[in-house]
């Protein structure tokens, strides 16, 4: 979104981000605090409605009287149109109300800013970070509330979930548990799930090798010749994308042939076995390996493989981007001189 380098658009989006983050922080606290404390007495005396009568979460929406909604809308509109006025266009979100917005709370209180520049910078960065976290948190709370029927509801109450067919599968790990934000498993199709799990394992294994291939050459390279006929030594091949221009055509042919052989003849999927479990592969996938994992450690190691493969897929993509944009494996990001983000740095 910052690619065009438009400063005014960036400031508008930053103000919206800060504003939404502040609202989300209040909303998140509004979900948490009533679980432990509610004001005593009446919320609406004319309706004999007590604070204790208002449930937490989305269920409160149908309990509040129309007058309450009108008061909320009026208060928010007052703040938006009259109270919170920008004082410095170069600093989005600064309405001159001081630390924690004290100047907005009671008429006559003058908000005082943080005097120490470093402490102020740290505080503003913390506000943005906490606001981003709160926006994610409150959306998660709404989903949990809507799907389980109550604020902080037990996910076991979401009996209509199509994910229950796979929630006990390998790879359901803390802290997110069963995580499928794009709904690939919503159909409950076991064959489609098995195919995707097989692909996930394969890509994860390749990514782990690729990640090691980026790291190890920074510390060690084989001695001697890689291609004696071309006089090419291992030390002549750079790390990362630059290696593509150094590997001879015959080297590419060997790699493709080896990968094809493994794919077509060595590691062949067997529908009778678990995805990624090849009969002729032993511990760590050594072809025709004779070492097998002890049964009491098998599930733990299979779960670790999935987790490490997922991490490696994210890692190698990050390495590719860093390599491509900075011009070198492990390149300094300052070398990315074409970055549109420099306009807002």
PDB file of N, CA, C and O in Angstrom, residues 177-228:
ATOM      1  N   UNK A 177      -3.531 -24.570  17.774  1.00  0.00           N
ATOM      2  CA  UNK A 177      -4.410 -25.725  17.644  1.00  0.00           C
ATOM      3  C   UNK A 177      -4.693 -26.016  16.178  1.00  0.00           C
ATOM      4  O   UNK A 177      -3.819 -25.916  15.325  1.00  0.00           O
ATOM      5  N   UNK A 178      -5.960 -26.361  15.875  1.00  0.00           N
ATOM      6  CA  UNK A 178      -6.311 -26.609  14.474  1.00  0.00           C
ATOM      7  C   UNK A 178      -6.488 -25.256  13.799  1.00  0.00           C
ATOM      8  O   UNK A 178      -7.407 -24.499  14.117  1.00  0.00           O
ATOM      9  N   UNK A 179      -5.617 -24.956  12.853  1.00  0.00           N
ATOM     10  CA  UNK A 179      -5.592 -23.616  12.240  1.00  0.00           C
ATOM     11  C   UNK A 179      -5.761 -23.760  10.736  1.00  0.00           C
ATOM     12  O   UNK A 179      -4.892 -24.261  10.037  1.00  0.00           O
ATOM     13  N   UNK A 180      -6.914 -23.343  10.248  1.00  0.00           N
ATOM     14  CA  UNK A 180      -7.204 -23.405   8.818  1.00  0.00           C
ATOM     15  C   UNK A 180      -7.987 -22.153   8.428  1.00  0.00           C
ATOM     16  O   UNK A 180      -9.182 -22.215   8.145  1.00  0.00           O
ATOM     17  N   UNK A 181      -7.321 -20.978   8.431  1.00  0.00           N
ATOM     18  CA  UNK A 181      -8.043 -19.718   8.204  1.00  0.00           C
ATOM     19  C   UNK A 181      -8.680 -19.611   6.835  1.00  0.00           C
ATOM     20  O   UNK A 181      -9.650 -18.877   6.665  1.00  0.00           O
ATOM     21  N   UNK A 182      -8.172 -20.318   5.828  1.00  0.00           N
ATOM     22  CA  UNK A 182      -8.731 -20.243   4.477  1.00  0.00           C
ATOM     23  C   UNK A 182      -9.812 -21.297   4.233  1.00  0.00           C
ATOM     24  O   UNK A 182     -10.403 -21.342   3.160  1.00  0.00           O
ATOM     25  N   UNK A 183     -10.057 -22.143   5.215  1.00  0.00           N
ATOM     26  CA  UNK A 183     -11.158 -23.095   5.117  1.00  0.00           C
ATOM     27  C   UNK A 183     -10.948 -24.221   4.122  1.00  0.00           C
ATOM     28  O   UNK A 183     -11.908 -24.729   3.540  1.00  0.00           O
ATOM     29  N   UNK A 184      -9.693 -24.651   3.932  1.00  0.00           N
ATOM     30  CA  UNK A 184      -9.435 -25.737   2.985  1.00  0.00           C
ATOM     31  C   UNK A 184     -10.101 -27.044   3.420  1.00  0.00           C
ATOM     32  O   UNK A 184     -10.416 -27.896   2.593  1.00  0.00           O
ATOM     33  N   UNK A 185     -10.293 -27.225   4.728  1.00  0.00           N
ATOM     34  CA  UNK A 185     -10.861 -28.481   5.221  1.00  0.00           C
ATOM     35  C   UNK A 185     -12.361 -28.371   5.484  1.00  0.00           C
ATOM     36  O   UNK A 185     -12.961 -29.297   6.036  1.00  0.00           O
ATOM     37  N   UNK A 186     -12.961 -27.240   5.099  1.00  0.00           N
ATOM     38  CA  UNK A 186     -14.376 -27.013   5.423  1.00  0.00           C
ATOM     39  C   UNK A 186     -15.294 -28.069   4.803  1.00  0.00           C
ATOM     40  O   UNK A 186     -16.362 -28.358   5.337  1.00  0.00           O
ATOM     41  N   UNK A 187     -14.868 -28.643   3.692  1.00  0.00           N
ATOM     42  CA  UNK A 187     -15.708 -29.648   3.030  1.00  0.00           C
ATOM     43  C   UNK A 187     -15.715 -30.982   3.762  1.00  0.00           C
ATOM     44  O   UNK A 187     -16.580 -31.819   3.535  1.00  0.00           O
ATOM     45  N   UNK A 188     -14.720 -31.193   4.624  1.00  0.00           N
ATOM     46  CA  UNK A 188     -14.610 -32.469   5.331  1.00  0.00           C
ATOM     47  C   UNK A 188     -14.140 -33.610   4.452  1.00  0.00           C
ATOM     48  O   UNK A 188     -14.263 -34.780   4.824  1.00  0.00           O
ATOM     49  N   UNK A 189     -13.579 -33.300   3.276  1.00  0.00           N
ATOM     50  CA  UNK A 189     -13.122 -34.308   2.316  1.00  0.00           C
ATOM     51  C   UNK A 189     -11.804 -34.914   2.796  1.00  0.00           C
ATOM     52  O   UNK A 189     -10.759 -34.265   2.787  1.00  0.00           O
ATOM     53  N   UNK A 190     -11.841 -36.171   3.219  1.00  0.00           N
ATOM     54  CA  UNK A 190     -10.652 -36.832   3.764  1.00  0.00           C
ATOM     55  C   UNK A 190      -9.583 -37.031   2.700  1.00  0.00           C
ATOM     56  O   UNK A 190      -8.384 -36.923   2.986  1.00  0.00           O
ATOM     57  N   UNK A 191      -9.983 -37.329   1.460  1.00  0.00           N
ATOM     58  CA  UNK A 191      -9.003 -37.547   0.389  1.00  0.00           C
ATOM     59  C   UNK A 191      -8.257 -36.251   0.071  1.00  0.00           C
ATOM     60  O   UNK A 191      -7.034 -36.255  -0.137  1.00  0.00           O
ATOM     61  N   UNK A 192      -8.992 -35.129   0.041  1.00  0.00           N
ATOM     62  CA  UNK A 192      -8.361 -33.835  -0.226  1.00  0.00           C
ATOM     63  C   UNK A 192      -7.420 -33.462   0.914  1.00  0.00           C
ATOM     64  O   UNK A 192      -6.329 -32.919   0.687  1.00  0.00           O
ATOM     65  N   UNK A 193      -7.834 -33.768   2.153  1.00  0.00           N
ATOM     66  CA  UNK A 193      -6.963 -33.490   3.298  1.00  0.00           C
ATOM     67  C   UNK A 193      -5.683 -34.305   3.211  1.00  0.00           C
ATOM     68  O   UNK A 193      -4.579 -33.797   3.443  1.00  0.00           O
ATOM     69  N   UNK A 194      -5.797 -35.576   2.861  1.00  0.00           N
ATOM     70  CA  UNK A 194      -4.619 -36.434   2.765  1.00  0.00           C
ATOM     71  C   UNK A 194      -3.651 -35.919   1.689  1.00  0.00           C
ATOM     72  O   UNK A 194      -2.435 -35.909   1.884  1.00  0.00           O
ATOM     73  N   UNK A 195      -4.210 -35.487   0.552  1.00  0.00           N
ATOM     74  CA  UNK A 195      -3.360 -34.993  -0.532  1.00  0.00           C
ATOM     75  C   UNK A 195      -2.615 -33.722  -0.098  1.00  0.00           C
ATOM     76  O   UNK A 195      -1.418 -33.578  -0.354  1.00  0.00           O
ATOM     77  N   UNK A 196      -3.335 -32.826   0.565  1.00  0.00           N
ATOM     78  CA  UNK A 196      -2.691 -31.584   1.014  1.00  0.00           C
ATOM     79  C   UNK A 196      -1.642 -31.858   2.089  1.00  0.00           C
ATOM     80  O   UNK A 196      -0.613 -31.197   2.150  1.00  0.00           O
ATOM     81  N   UNK A 197      -1.902 -32.808   2.968  1.00  0.00           N
ATOM     82  CA  UNK A 197      -0.923 -33.151   3.998  1.00  0.00           C
ATOM     83  C   UNK A 197       0.348 -33.732   3.359  1.00  0.00           C
ATOM     84  O   UNK A 197       1.473 -33.432   3.768  1.00  0.00           O
ATOM     85  N   UNK A 198       0.155 -34.565   2.334  1.00  0.00           N
ATOM     86  CA  UNK A 198       1.287 -35.150   1.606  1.00  0.00           C
ATOM     87  C   UNK A 198       2.132 -34.042   0.965  1.00  0.00           C
ATOM     88  O   UNK A 198       3.352 -34.040   1.043  1.00  0.00           O
ATOM     89  N   UNK A 199       1.452 -33.071   0.343  1.00  0.00           N
ATOM     90  CA  UNK A 199       2.154 -31.955  -0.304  1.00  0.00           C
ATOM     91  C   UNK A 199       2.840 -31.078   0.733  1.00  0.00           C
ATOM     92  O   UNK A 199       3.974 -30.620   0.528  1.00  0.00           O
ATOM     93  N   UNK A 200       2.171 -30.858   1.861  1.00  0.00           N
ATOM     94  CA  UNK A 200       2.768 -30.046   2.924  1.00  0.00           C
ATOM     95  C   UNK A 200       4.062 -30.674   3.425  1.00  0.00           C
ATOM     96  O   UNK A 200       5.078 -29.995   3.606  1.00  0.00           O
ATOM     97  N   UNK A 201       4.030 -31.981   3.645  1.00  0.00           N
ATOM     98  CA  UNK A 201       5.226 -32.677   4.114  1.00  0.00           C
ATOM     99  C   UNK A 201       6.355 -32.592   3.092  1.00  0.00           C
ATOM    100  O   UNK A 201       7.512 -32.337   3.432  1.00  0.00           O
ATOM    101  N   UNK A 202       6.007 -32.804   1.824  1.00  0.00           N
ATOM    102  CA  UNK A 202       7.015 -32.775   0.771  1.00  0.00           C
ATOM    103  C   UNK A 202       7.668 -31.393   0.669  1.00  0.00           C
ATOM    104  O   UNK A 202       8.896 -31.261   0.623  1.00  0.00           O
ATOM    105  N   UNK A 203       6.834 -30.369   0.634  1.00  0.00           N
ATOM    106  CA  UNK A 203       7.367 -29.006   0.541  1.00  0.00           C
ATOM    107  C   UNK A 203       8.172 -28.648   1.787  1.00  0.00           C
ATOM    108  O   UNK A 203       9.193 -27.953   1.697  1.00  0.00           O
ATOM    109  N   UNK A 204       7.703 -29.093   2.950  1.00  0.00           N
ATOM    110  CA  UNK A 204       8.438 -28.815   4.175  1.00  0.00           C
ATOM    111  C   UNK A 204       9.811 -29.468   4.175  1.00  0.00           C
ATOM    112  O   UNK A 204      10.802 -28.860   4.598  1.00  0.00           O
ATOM    113  N   UNK A 205       9.880 -30.696   3.693  1.00  0.00           N
ATOM    114  CA  UNK A 205      11.172 -31.394   3.645  1.00  0.00           C
ATOM    115  C   UNK A 205      12.130 -30.709   2.676  1.00  0.00           C
ATOM    116  O   UNK A 205      13.317 -30.528   2.971  1.00  0.00           O
ATOM    117  N   UNK A 206      11.617 -30.332   1.499  1.00  0.00           N
ATOM    118  CA  UNK A 206      12.463 -29.635   0.528  1.00  0.00           C
ATOM    119  C   UNK A 206      12.923 -28.298   1.102  1.00  0.00           C
ATOM    120  O   UNK A 206      14.084 -27.900   0.954  1.00  0.00           O
ATOM    121  N   UNK A 207      11.998 -27.592   1.788  1.00  0.00           N
ATOM    122  CA  UNK A 207      12.335 -26.289   2.355  1.00  0.00           C
ATOM    123  C   UNK A 207      13.394 -26.402   3.441  1.00  0.00           C
ATOM    124  O   UNK A 207      14.250 -25.522   3.574  1.00  0.00           O
ATOM    125  N   UNK A 208      13.362 -27.488   4.230  1.00  0.00           N
ATOM    126  CA  UNK A 208      14.392 -27.665   5.260  1.00  0.00           C
ATOM    127  C   UNK A 208      15.763 -27.849   4.629  1.00  0.00           C
ATOM    128  O   UNK A 208      16.758 -27.267   5.083  1.00  0.00           O
ATOM    129  N   UNK A 209      15.821 -28.633   3.553  1.00  0.00           N
ATOM    130  CA  UNK A 209      17.093 -28.792   2.830  1.00  0.00           C
ATOM    131  C   UNK A 209      17.532 -27.467   2.212  1.00  0.00           C
ATOM    132  O   UNK A 209      18.712 -27.100   2.254  1.00  0.00           O
ATOM    133  N   UNK A 210      16.582 -26.739   1.632  1.00  0.00           N
ATOM    134  CA  UNK A 210      16.908 -25.470   0.985  1.00  0.00           C
ATOM    135  C   UNK A 210      17.424 -24.451   1.998  1.00  0.00           C
ATOM    136  O   UNK A 210      18.375 -23.710   1.722  1.00  0.00           O
ATOM    137  N   UNK A 211      16.798 -24.420   3.173  1.00  0.00           N
ATOM    138  CA  UNK A 211      17.243 -23.491   4.214  1.00  0.00           C
ATOM    139  C   UNK A 211      18.659 -23.819   4.654  1.00  0.00           C
ATOM    140  O   UNK A 211      19.505 -22.920   4.815  1.00  0.00           O
ATOM    141  N   UNK A 212      18.928 -25.103   4.839  1.00  0.00           N
ATOM    142  CA  UNK A 212      20.297 -25.508   5.172  1.00  0.00           C
ATOM    143  C   UNK A 212      21.267 -25.131   4.054  1.00  0.00           C
ATOM    144  O   UNK A 212      22.408 -24.748   4.304  1.00  0.00           O
ATOM    145  N   UNK A 213      20.769 -25.234   2.805  1.00  0.00           N
ATOM    146  CA  UNK A 213      21.615 -24.890   1.667  1.00  0.00           C
ATOM    147  C   UNK A 213      21.978 -23.419   1.609  1.00  0.00           C
ATOM    148  O   UNK A 213      22.974 -23.037   0.978  1.00  0.00           O
ATOM    149  N   UNK A 214      21.174 -22.597   2.242  1.00  0.00           N
ATOM    150  CA  UNK A 214      21.501 -21.166   2.323  1.00  0.00           C
ATOM    151  C   UNK A 214      22.470 -20.876   3.473  1.00  0.00           C
ATOM    152  O   UNK A 214      23.269 -19.951   3.406  1.00  0.00           O
ATOM    153  N   UNK A 215      22.360 -21.667   4.534  1.00  0.00           N
ATOM    154  CA  UNK A 215      23.134 -21.380   5.749  1.00  0.00           C
ATOM    155  C   UNK A 215      24.526 -22.005   5.717  1.00  0.00           C
ATOM    156  O   UNK A 215      25.539 -21.317   5.951  1.00  0.00           O
ATOM    157  N   UNK A 216      24.598 -23.308   5.422  1.00  0.00           N
ATOM    158  CA  UNK A 216      25.860 -24.040   5.542  1.00  0.00           C
ATOM    159  C   UNK A 216      26.991 -23.446   4.692  1.00  0.00           C
ATOM    160  O   UNK A 216      28.120 -23.300   5.192  1.00  0.00           O
ATOM    161  N   UNK A 217      26.750 -23.058   3.412  1.00  0.00           N
ATOM    162  CA  UNK A 217      27.864 -22.531   2.608  1.00  0.00           C
ATOM    163  C   UNK A 217      28.476 -21.236   3.145  1.00  0.00           C
ATOM    164  O   UNK A 217      29.561 -20.847   2.712  1.00  0.00           O
ATOM    165  N   UNK A 218      27.768 -20.564   4.066  1.00  0.00           N
ATOM    166  CA  UNK A 218      28.348 -19.365   4.679  1.00  0.00           C
ATOM    167  C   UNK A 218      29.488 -19.730   5.632  1.00  0.00           C
ATOM    168  O   UNK A 218      30.312 -18.876   5.968  1.00  0.00           O
ATOM    169  N   UNK A 219      29.518 -21.010   6.056  1.00  0.00           N
ATOM    170  CA  UNK A 219      30.517 -21.434   7.034  1.00  0.00           C
ATOM    171  C   UNK A 219      31.434 -22.543   6.520  1.00  0.00           C
ATOM    172  O   UNK A 219      32.559 -22.694   6.998  1.00  0.00           O
ATOM    173  N   UNK A 220      30.947 -23.317   5.543  1.00  0.00           N
ATOM    174  CA  UNK A 220      31.774 -24.432   5.062  1.00  0.00           C
ATOM    175  C   UNK A 220      31.422 -24.771   3.618  1.00  0.00           C
ATOM    176  O   UNK A 220      30.253 -24.757   3.231  1.00  0.00           O
ATOM    177  N   UNK A 221      32.462 -25.051   2.826  1.00  0.00           N
ATOM    178  CA  UNK A 221      32.275 -25.547   1.462  1.00  0.00           C
ATOM    179  C   UNK A 221      33.214 -26.728   1.251  1.00  0.00           C
ATOM    180  O   UNK A 221      34.310 -26.780   1.823  1.00  0.00           O
ATOM    181  N   UNK A 222      32.781 -27.660   0.409  1.00  0.00           N
ATOM    182  CA  UNK A 222      33.627 -28.811   0.126  1.00  0.00           C
ATOM    183  C   UNK A 222      34.922 -28.341  -0.546  1.00  0.00           C
ATOM    184  O   UNK A 222      34.907 -27.404  -1.346  1.00  0.00           O
ATOM    185  N   UNK A 223      36.012 -28.989  -0.247  1.00  0.00           N
ATOM    186  CA  UNK A 223      37.249 -28.676  -0.965  1.00  0.00           C
ATOM    187  C   UNK A 223      37.237 -29.330  -2.355  1.00  0.00           C
ATOM    188  O   UNK A 223      36.402 -30.193  -2.641  1.00  0.00           O
ATOM    189  N   UNK A 224      38.129 -28.893  -3.215  1.00  0.00           N
ATOM    190  CA  UNK A 224      38.293 -29.547  -4.512  1.00  0.00           C
ATOM    191  C   UNK A 224      37.349 -29.032  -5.579  1.00  0.00           C
ATOM    192  O   UNK A 224      36.713 -27.981  -5.445  1.00  0.00           O
ATOM    193  N   UNK A 225      37.258 -29.835  -6.675  1.00  0.00           N
ATOM    194  CA  UNK A 225      36.510 -29.424  -7.858  1.00  0.00           C
ATOM    195  C   UNK A 225      35.065 -29.900  -7.818  1.00  0.00           C
ATOM    196  O   UNK A 225      34.774 -31.049  -7.488  1.00  0.00           O
ATOM    197  N   UNK A 226      34.166 -29.014  -8.207  1.00  0.00           N
ATOM    198  CA  UNK A 226      32.770 -29.376  -8.407  1.00  0.00           C
ATOM    199  C   UNK A 226      32.595 -29.938  -9.816  1.00  0.00           C
ATOM    200  O   UNK A 226      31.867 -30.918 -10.023  1.00  0.00           O
ATOM    201  N   UNK A 227      33.263 -29.335 -10.769  1.00  0.00           N
ATOM    202  CA  UNK A 227      33.222 -29.785 -12.159  1.00  0.00           C
ATOM    203  C   UNK A 227      34.643 -29.732 -12.720  1.00  0.00           C
ATOM    204  O   UNK A 227      35.083 -28.688 -13.220  1.00  0.00           O
ATOM    205  N   UNK A 228      35.394 -30.862 -12.626  1.00  0.00           N
ATOM    206  CA  UNK A 228      36.786 -30.866 -13.118  1.00  0.00           C
ATOM    207  C   UNK A 228      36.910 -30.488 -14.589  1.00  0.00           C
ATOM    208  O   UNK A 228      37.845 -29.795 -14.984  1.00  0.00           O
TER     209      UNK A 228
END
